PDB file of C-alpha atoms in Angstrom:
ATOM      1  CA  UNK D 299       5.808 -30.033 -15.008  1.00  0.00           C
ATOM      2  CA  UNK D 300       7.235 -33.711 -14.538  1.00  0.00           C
ATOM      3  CA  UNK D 301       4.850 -37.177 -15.287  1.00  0.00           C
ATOM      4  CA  UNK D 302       2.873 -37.621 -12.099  1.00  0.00           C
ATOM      5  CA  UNK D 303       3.282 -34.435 -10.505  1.00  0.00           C
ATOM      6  CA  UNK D 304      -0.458 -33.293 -11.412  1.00  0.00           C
ATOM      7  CA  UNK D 305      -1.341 -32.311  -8.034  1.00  0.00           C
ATOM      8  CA  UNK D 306      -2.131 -30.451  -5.824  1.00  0.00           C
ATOM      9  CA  UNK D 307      -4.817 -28.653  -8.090  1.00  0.00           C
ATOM     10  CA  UNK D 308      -4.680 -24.840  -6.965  1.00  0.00           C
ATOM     11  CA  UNK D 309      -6.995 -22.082  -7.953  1.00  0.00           C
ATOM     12  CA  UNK D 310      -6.682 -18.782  -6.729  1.00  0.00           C
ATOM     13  CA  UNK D 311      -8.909 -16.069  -7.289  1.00  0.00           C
ATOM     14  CA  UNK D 312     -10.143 -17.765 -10.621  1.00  0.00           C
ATOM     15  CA  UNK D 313     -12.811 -16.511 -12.368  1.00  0.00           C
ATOM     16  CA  UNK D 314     -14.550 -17.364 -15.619  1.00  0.00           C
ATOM     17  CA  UNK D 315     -16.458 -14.594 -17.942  1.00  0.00           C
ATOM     18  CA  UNK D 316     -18.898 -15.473 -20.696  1.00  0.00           C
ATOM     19  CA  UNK D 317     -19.854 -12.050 -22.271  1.00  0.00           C
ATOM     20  CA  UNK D 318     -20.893  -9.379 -20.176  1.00  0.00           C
ATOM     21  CA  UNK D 319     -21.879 -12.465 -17.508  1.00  0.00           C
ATOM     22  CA  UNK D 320     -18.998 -14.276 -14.962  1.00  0.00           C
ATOM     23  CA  UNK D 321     -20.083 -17.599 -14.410  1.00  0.00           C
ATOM     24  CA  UNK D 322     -17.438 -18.500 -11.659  1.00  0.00           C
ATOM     25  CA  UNK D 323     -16.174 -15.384  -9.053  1.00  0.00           C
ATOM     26  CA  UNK D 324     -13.358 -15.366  -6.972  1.00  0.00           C
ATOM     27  CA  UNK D 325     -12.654 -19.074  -6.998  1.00  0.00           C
ATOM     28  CA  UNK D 326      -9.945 -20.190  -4.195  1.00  0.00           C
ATOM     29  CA  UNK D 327      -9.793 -24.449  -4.049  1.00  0.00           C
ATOM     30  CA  UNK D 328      -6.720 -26.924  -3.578  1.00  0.00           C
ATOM     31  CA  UNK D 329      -7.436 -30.321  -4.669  1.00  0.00           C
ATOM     32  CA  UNK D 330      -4.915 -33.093  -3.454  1.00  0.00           C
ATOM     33  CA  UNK D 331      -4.274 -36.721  -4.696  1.00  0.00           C
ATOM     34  CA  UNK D 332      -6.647 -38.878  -3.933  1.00  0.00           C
ATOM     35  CA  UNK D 333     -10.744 -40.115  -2.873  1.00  0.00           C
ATOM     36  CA  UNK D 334     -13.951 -38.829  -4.334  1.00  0.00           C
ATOM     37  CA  UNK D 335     -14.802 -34.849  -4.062  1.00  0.00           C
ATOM     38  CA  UNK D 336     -18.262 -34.155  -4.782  1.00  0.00           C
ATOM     39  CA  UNK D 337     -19.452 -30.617  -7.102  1.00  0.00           C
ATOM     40  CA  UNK D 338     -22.845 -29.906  -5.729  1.00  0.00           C
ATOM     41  CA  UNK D 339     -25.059 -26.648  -6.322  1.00  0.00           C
ATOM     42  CA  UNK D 340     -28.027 -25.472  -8.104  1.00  0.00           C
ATOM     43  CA  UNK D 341     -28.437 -25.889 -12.102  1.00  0.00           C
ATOM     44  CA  UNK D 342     -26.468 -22.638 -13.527  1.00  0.00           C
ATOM     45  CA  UNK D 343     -24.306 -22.333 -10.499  1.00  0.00           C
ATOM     46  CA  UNK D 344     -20.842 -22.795 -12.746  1.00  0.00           C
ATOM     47  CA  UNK D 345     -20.286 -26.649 -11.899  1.00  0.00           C
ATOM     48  CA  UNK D 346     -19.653 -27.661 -15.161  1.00  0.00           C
ATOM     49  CA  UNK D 347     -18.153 -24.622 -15.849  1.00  0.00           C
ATOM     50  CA  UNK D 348     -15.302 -25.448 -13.389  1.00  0.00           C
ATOM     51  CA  UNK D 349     -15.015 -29.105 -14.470  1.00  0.00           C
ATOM     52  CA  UNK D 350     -14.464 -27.627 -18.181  1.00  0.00           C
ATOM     53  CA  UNK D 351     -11.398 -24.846 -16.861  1.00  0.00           C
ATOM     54  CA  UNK D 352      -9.704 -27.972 -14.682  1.00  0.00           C
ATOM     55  CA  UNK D 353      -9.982 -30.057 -18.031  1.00  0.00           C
ATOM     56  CA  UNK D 354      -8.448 -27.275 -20.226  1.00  0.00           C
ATOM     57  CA  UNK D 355     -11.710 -26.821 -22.321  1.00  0.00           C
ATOM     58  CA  UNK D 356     -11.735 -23.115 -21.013  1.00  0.00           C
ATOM     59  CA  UNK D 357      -9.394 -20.690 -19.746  1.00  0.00           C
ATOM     60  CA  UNK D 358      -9.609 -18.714 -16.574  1.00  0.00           C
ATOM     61  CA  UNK D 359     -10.380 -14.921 -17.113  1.00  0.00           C
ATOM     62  CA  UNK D 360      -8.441 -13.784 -14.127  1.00  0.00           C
ATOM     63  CA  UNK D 361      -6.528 -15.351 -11.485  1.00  0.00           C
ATOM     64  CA  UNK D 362      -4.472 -18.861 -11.521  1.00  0.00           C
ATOM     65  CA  UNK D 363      -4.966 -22.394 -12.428  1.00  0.00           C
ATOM     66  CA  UNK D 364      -1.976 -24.295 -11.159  1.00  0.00           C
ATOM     67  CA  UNK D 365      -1.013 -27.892 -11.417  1.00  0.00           C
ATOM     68  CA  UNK D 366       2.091 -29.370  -8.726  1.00  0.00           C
ATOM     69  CA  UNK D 367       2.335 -25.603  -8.321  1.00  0.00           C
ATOM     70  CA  UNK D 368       3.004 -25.047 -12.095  1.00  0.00           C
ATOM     71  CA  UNK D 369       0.790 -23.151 -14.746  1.00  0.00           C
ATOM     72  CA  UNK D 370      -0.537 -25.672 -17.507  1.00  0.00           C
ATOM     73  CA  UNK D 371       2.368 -26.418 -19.698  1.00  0.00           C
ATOM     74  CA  UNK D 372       2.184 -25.463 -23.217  1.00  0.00           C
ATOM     75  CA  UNK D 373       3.037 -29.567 -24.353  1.00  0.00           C
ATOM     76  CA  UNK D 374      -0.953 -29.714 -22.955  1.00  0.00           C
ATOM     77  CA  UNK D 375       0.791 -32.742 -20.401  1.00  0.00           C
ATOM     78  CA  UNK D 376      -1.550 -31.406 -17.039  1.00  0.00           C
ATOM     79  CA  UNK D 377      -4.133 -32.124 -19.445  1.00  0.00           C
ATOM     80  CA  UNK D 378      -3.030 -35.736 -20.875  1.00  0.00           C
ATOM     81  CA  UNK D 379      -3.434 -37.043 -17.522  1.00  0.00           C
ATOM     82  CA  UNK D 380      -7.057 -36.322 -17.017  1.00  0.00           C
ATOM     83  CA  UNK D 381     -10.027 -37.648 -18.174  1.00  0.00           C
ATOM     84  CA  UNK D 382     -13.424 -36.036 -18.301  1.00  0.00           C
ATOM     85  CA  UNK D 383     -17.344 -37.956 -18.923  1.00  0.00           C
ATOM     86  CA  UNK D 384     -19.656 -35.994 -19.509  1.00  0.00           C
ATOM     87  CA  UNK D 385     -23.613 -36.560 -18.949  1.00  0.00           C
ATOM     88  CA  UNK D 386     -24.076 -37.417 -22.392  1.00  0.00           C
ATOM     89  CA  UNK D 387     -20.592 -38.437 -23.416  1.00  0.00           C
ATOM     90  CA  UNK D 388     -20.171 -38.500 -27.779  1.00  0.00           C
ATOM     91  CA  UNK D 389     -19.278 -42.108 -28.563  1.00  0.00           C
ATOM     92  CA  UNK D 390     -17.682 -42.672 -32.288  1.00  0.00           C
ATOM     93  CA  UNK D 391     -20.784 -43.922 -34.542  1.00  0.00           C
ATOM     94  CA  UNK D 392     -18.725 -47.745 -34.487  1.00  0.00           C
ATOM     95  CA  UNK D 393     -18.823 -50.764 -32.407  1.00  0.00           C
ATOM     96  CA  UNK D 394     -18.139 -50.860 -28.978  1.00  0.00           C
ATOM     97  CA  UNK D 395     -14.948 -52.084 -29.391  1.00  0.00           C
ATOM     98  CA  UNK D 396     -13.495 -49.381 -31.714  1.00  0.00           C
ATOM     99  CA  UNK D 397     -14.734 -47.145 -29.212  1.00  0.00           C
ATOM    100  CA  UNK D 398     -12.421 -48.417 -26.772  1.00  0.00           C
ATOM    101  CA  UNK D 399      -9.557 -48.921 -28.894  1.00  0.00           C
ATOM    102  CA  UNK D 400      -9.150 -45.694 -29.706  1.00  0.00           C
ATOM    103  CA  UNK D 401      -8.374 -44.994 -26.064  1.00  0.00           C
ATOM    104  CA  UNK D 402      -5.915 -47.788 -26.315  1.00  0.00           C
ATOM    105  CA  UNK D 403      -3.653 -46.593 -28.929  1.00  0.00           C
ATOM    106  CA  UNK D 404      -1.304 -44.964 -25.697  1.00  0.00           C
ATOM    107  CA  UNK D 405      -0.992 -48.702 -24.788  1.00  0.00           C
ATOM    108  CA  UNK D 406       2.260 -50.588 -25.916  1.00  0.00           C
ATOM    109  CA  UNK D 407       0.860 -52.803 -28.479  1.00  0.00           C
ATOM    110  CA  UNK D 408       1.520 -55.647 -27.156  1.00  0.00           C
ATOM    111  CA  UNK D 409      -0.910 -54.548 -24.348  1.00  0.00           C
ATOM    112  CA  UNK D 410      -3.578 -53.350 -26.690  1.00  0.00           C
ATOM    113  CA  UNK D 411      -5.496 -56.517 -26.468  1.00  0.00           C
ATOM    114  CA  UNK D 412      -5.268 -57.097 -23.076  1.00  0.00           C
ATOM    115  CA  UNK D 413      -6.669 -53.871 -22.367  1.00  0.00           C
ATOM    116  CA  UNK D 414      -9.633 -53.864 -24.611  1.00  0.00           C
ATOM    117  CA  UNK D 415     -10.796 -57.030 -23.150  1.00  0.00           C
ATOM    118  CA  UNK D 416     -10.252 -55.130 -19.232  1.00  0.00           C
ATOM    119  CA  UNK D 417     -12.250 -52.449 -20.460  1.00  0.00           C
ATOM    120  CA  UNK D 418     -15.106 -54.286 -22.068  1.00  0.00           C
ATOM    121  CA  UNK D 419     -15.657 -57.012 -18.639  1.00  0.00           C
ATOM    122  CA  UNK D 420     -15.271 -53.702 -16.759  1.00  0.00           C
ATOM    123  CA  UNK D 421     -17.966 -52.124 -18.536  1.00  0.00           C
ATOM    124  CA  UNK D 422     -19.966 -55.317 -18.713  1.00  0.00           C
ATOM    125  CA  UNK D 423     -20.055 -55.379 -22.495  1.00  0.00           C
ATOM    126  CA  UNK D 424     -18.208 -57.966 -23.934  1.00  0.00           C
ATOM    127  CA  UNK D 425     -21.442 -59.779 -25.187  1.00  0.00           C
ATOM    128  CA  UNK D 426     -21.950 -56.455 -27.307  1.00  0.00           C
ATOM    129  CA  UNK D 427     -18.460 -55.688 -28.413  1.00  0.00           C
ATOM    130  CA  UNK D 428     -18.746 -55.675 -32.001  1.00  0.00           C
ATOM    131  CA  UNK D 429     -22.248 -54.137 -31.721  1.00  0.00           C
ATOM    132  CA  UNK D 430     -22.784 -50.596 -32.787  1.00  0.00           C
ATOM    133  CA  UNK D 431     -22.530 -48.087 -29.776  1.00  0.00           C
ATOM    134  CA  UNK D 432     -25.618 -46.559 -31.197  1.00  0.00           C
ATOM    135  CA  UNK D 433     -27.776 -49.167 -30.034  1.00  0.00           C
ATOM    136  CA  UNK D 434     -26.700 -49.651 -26.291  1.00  0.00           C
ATOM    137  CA  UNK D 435     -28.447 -48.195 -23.559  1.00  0.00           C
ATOM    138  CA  UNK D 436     -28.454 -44.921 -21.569  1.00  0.00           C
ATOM    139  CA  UNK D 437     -26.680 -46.524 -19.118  1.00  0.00           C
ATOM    140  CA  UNK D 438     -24.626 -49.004 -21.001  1.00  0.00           C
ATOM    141  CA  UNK D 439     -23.262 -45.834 -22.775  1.00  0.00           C
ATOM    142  CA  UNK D 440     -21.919 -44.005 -19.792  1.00  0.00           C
ATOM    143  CA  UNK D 441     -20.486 -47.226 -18.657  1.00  0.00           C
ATOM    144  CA  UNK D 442     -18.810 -47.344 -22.285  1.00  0.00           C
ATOM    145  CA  UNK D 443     -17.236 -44.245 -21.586  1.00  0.00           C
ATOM    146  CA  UNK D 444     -16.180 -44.531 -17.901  1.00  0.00           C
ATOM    147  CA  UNK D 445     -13.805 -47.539 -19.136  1.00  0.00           C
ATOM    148  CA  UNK D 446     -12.963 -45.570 -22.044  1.00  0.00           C
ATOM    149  CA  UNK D 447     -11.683 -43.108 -19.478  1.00  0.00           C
ATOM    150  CA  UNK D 448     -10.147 -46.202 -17.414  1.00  0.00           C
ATOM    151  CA  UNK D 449      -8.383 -46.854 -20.637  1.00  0.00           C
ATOM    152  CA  UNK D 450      -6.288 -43.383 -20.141  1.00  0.00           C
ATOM    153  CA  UNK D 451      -5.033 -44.322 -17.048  1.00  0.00           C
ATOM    154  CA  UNK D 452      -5.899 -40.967 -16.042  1.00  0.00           C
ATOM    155  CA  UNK D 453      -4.978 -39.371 -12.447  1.00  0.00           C
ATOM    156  CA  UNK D 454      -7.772 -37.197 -12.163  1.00  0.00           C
ATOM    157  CA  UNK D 455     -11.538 -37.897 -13.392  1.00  0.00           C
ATOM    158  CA  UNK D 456     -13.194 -35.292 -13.888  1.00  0.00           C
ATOM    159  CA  UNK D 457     -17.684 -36.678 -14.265  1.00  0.00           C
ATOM    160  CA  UNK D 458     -20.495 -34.195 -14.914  1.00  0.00           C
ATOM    161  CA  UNK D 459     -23.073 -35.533 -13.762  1.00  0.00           C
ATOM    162  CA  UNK D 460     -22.506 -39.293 -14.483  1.00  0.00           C
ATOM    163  CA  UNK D 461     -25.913 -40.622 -13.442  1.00  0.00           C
ATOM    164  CA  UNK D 462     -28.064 -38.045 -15.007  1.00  0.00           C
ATOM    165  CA  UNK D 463     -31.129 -39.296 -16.292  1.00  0.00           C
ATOM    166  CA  UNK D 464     -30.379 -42.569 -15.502  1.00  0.00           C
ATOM    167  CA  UNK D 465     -32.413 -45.282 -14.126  1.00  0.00           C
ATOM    168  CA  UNK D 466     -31.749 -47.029 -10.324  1.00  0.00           C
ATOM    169  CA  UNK D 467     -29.962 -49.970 -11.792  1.00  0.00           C
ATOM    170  CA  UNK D 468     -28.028 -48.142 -14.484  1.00  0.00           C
ATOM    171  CA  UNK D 469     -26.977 -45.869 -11.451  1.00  0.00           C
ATOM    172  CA  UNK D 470     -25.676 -48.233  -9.205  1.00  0.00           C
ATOM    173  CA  UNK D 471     -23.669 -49.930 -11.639  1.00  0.00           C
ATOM    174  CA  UNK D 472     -22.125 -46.259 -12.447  1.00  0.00           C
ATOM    175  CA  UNK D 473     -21.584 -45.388  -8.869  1.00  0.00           C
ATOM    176  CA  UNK D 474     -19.864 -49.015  -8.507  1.00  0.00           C
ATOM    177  CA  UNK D 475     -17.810 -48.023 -11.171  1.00  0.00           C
ATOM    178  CA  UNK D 476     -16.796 -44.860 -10.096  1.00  0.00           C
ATOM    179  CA  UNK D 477     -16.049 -46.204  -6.396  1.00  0.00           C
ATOM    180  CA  UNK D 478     -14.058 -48.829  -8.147  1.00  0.00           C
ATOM    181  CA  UNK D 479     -12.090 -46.792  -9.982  1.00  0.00           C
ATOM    182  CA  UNK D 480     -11.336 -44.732  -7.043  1.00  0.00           C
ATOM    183  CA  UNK D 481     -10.011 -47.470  -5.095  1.00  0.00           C
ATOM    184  CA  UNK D 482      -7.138 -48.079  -7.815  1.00  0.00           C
ATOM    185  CA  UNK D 483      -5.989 -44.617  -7.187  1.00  0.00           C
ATOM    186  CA  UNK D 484      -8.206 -42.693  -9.548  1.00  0.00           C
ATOM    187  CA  UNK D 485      -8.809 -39.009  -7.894  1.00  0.00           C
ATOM    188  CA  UNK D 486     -12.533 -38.322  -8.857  1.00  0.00           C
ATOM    189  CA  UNK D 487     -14.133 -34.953  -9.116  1.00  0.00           C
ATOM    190  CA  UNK D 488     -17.953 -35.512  -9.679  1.00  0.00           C
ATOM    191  CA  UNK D 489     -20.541 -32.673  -9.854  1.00  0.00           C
ATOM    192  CA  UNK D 490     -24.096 -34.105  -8.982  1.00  0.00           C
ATOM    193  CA  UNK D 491     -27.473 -33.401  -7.189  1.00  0.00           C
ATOM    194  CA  UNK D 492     -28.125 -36.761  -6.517  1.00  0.00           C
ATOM    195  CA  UNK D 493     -27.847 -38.165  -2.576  1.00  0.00           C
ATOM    196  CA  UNK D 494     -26.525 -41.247  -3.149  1.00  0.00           C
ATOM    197  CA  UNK D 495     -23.613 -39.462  -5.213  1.00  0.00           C
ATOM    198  CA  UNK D 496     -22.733 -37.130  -2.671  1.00  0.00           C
ATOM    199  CA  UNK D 497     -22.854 -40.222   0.006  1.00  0.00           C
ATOM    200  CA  UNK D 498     -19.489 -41.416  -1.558  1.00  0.00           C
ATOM    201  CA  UNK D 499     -17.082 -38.065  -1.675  1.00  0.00           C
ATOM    202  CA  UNK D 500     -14.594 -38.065   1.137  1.00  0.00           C
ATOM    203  CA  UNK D 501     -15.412 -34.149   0.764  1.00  0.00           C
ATOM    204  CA  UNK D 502     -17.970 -31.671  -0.842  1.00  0.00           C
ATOM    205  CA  UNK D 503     -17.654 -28.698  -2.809  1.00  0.00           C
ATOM    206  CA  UNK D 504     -20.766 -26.214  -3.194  1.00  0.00           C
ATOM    207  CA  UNK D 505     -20.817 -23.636  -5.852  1.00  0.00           C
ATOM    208  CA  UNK D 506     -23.717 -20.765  -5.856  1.00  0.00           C
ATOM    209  CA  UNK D 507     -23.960 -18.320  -8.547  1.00  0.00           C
ATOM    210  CA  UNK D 508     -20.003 -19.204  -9.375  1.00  0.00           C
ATOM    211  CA  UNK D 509     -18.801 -18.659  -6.340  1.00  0.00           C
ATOM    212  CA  UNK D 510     -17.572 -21.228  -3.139  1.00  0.00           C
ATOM    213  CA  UNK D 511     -19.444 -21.468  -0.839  1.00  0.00           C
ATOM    214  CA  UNK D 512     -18.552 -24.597   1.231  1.00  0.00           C
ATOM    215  CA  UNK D 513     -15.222 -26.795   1.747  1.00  0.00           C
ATOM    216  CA  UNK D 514     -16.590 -29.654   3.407  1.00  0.00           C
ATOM    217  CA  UNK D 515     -14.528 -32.554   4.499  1.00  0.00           C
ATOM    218  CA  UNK D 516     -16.964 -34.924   6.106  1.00  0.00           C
ATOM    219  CA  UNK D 517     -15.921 -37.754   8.308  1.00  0.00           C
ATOM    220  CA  UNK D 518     -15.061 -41.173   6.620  1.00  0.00           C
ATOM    221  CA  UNK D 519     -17.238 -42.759   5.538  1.00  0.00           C
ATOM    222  CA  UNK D 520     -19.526 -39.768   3.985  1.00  0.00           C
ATOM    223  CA  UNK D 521     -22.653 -39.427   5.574  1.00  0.00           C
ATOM    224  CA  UNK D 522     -25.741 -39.315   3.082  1.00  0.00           C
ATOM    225  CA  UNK D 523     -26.596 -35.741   2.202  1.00  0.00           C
ATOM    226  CA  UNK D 524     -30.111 -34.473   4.122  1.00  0.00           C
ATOM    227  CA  UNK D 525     -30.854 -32.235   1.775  1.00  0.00           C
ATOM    228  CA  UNK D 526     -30.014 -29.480   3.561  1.00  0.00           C
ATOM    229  CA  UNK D 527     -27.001 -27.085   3.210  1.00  0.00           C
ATOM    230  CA  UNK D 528     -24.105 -28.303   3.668  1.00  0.00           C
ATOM    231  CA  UNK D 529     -22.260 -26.436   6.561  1.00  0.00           C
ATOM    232  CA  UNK D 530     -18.322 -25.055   6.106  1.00  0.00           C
ATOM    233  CA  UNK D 531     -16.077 -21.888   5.536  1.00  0.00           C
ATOM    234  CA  UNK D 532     -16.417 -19.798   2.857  1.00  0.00           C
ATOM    235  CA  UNK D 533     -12.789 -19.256   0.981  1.00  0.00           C
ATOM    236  CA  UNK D 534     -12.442 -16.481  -0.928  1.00  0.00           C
ATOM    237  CA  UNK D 535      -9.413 -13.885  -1.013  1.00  0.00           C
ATOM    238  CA  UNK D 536     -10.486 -10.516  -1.661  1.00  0.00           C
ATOM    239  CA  UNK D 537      -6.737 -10.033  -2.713  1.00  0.00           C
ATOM    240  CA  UNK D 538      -6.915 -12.194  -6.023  1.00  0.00           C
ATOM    241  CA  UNK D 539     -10.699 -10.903  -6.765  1.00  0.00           C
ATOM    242  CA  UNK D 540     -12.077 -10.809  -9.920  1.00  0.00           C
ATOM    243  CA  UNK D 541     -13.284  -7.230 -11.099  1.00  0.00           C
ATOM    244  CA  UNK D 542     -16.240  -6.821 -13.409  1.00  0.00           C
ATOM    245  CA  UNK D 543     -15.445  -4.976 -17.060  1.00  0.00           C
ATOM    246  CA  UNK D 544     -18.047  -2.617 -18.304  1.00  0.00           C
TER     247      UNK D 544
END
């Protein structure tokens, strides 16, 4: 695998097994380059689940995870170029600042500086830079981490549920983020129940009881989601299916 050649994404027939339980079935997606896909489904559906195999923080129990069309190289380099924020992201017990440049230490060091100070206007925290992380908000936190992430220079973000818990205006600060980073190029795969979330994919992903239920590409720009379900194909190939062990 060669820098920059992360995508597409391809699963085929993936599927995930904690103990005597599979959490994700029979999993056939492509994800290209590019725009904001939304994760939706019902709590215990395998959302997270998939963000965590994508990110390398589990390993398929049968079928294929393929990056540009190659398996994940040993050298972990598919990985390097993500990113992944969690709901409740672990911060170093520091400032805000050392937070962030730890992330910078990729940087050429004569960029270091530069880049902490991008990072800390981006997150709106340059008043509280050399306060302890400990003491920020809910939603000061998550912004902390999203420009951590920004720090990476990642080409895919992977978000599990960014705004959860969150409060309207920590939200919409998040979702500006998240648009913002988007717009520089930034693919973004976010799983979510929230509306306004799923108003900004370019296309939406529903999972249900770990398996795929919808590819949905909805016209530009994304309507806002009705609450309803969200109509597509099912893609599954029987060929590549996952068979329960006793």
């Amino acid at each position: 695998m060669t820098e920059g050649s992360l995508f597409p994404i391809t699963l085929h027939g993936v599927g995930l097994r904690r103990g005597a339980n599979w959490v994700l079935r029979d999993l056939d997606l492509q994800l290209e380059r590019g725009g904001i896909t939304a994760l939706v489904g019902p709590n215990g559906a395998g959302k997270t689940s998939l963000l965590r195999l994508i990110h390398g923080l589990d390993v398929p129990s049968c079928g294929s995870l393929r990056f540009a069309g190659e398996a994940p190289p040993q050298d972990g380099m598919a990985y390097a170029a993500q990113a992944m924020v969690f709901a409740h992201t672990p911060l170093l017990r520091a400032s805000v600042e050392d937070n962030l440049r730890l992330a910078s230490c990729a940087a050429p060091t004569d960029n270091r500086r530069a880049l902490l100070d991008a990072a800390l206007a981006r997150a709106g925290l340059k008043e509280q830079a050399r306060q302890s992380a400990a003491s920020l908000s809910s939603g000061q936190r998550q912004r902390l981490a999203l420009a951590r992430a920004w720090m990476l220079q990642p080409e895919l973000l992977l978000l599990d549920e960014p705004c959860s818990h969150l409060d309207q205006r920590a939200s919409a600060a998040i979702l500006q983020d998240v648009q913002d980073l988007a717009a520089q190029g930034i693919t973004v795969l976010l799983s979510t129940h929230r509306p306004e979330e799923i108003a900004l994919a370019q296309r939406v992903l529903r999972l249900e009881h770990g398996h795929l239920q919808t590819n949905h590409e909805p016209h530009h720009p994304a309507p806002r989601h009705s609450g309803t379900d969200i109509q597509g194909d099912v893609s599954c190939s029987p060929a590549y299916a996952c068979t329960p062990q006793a």
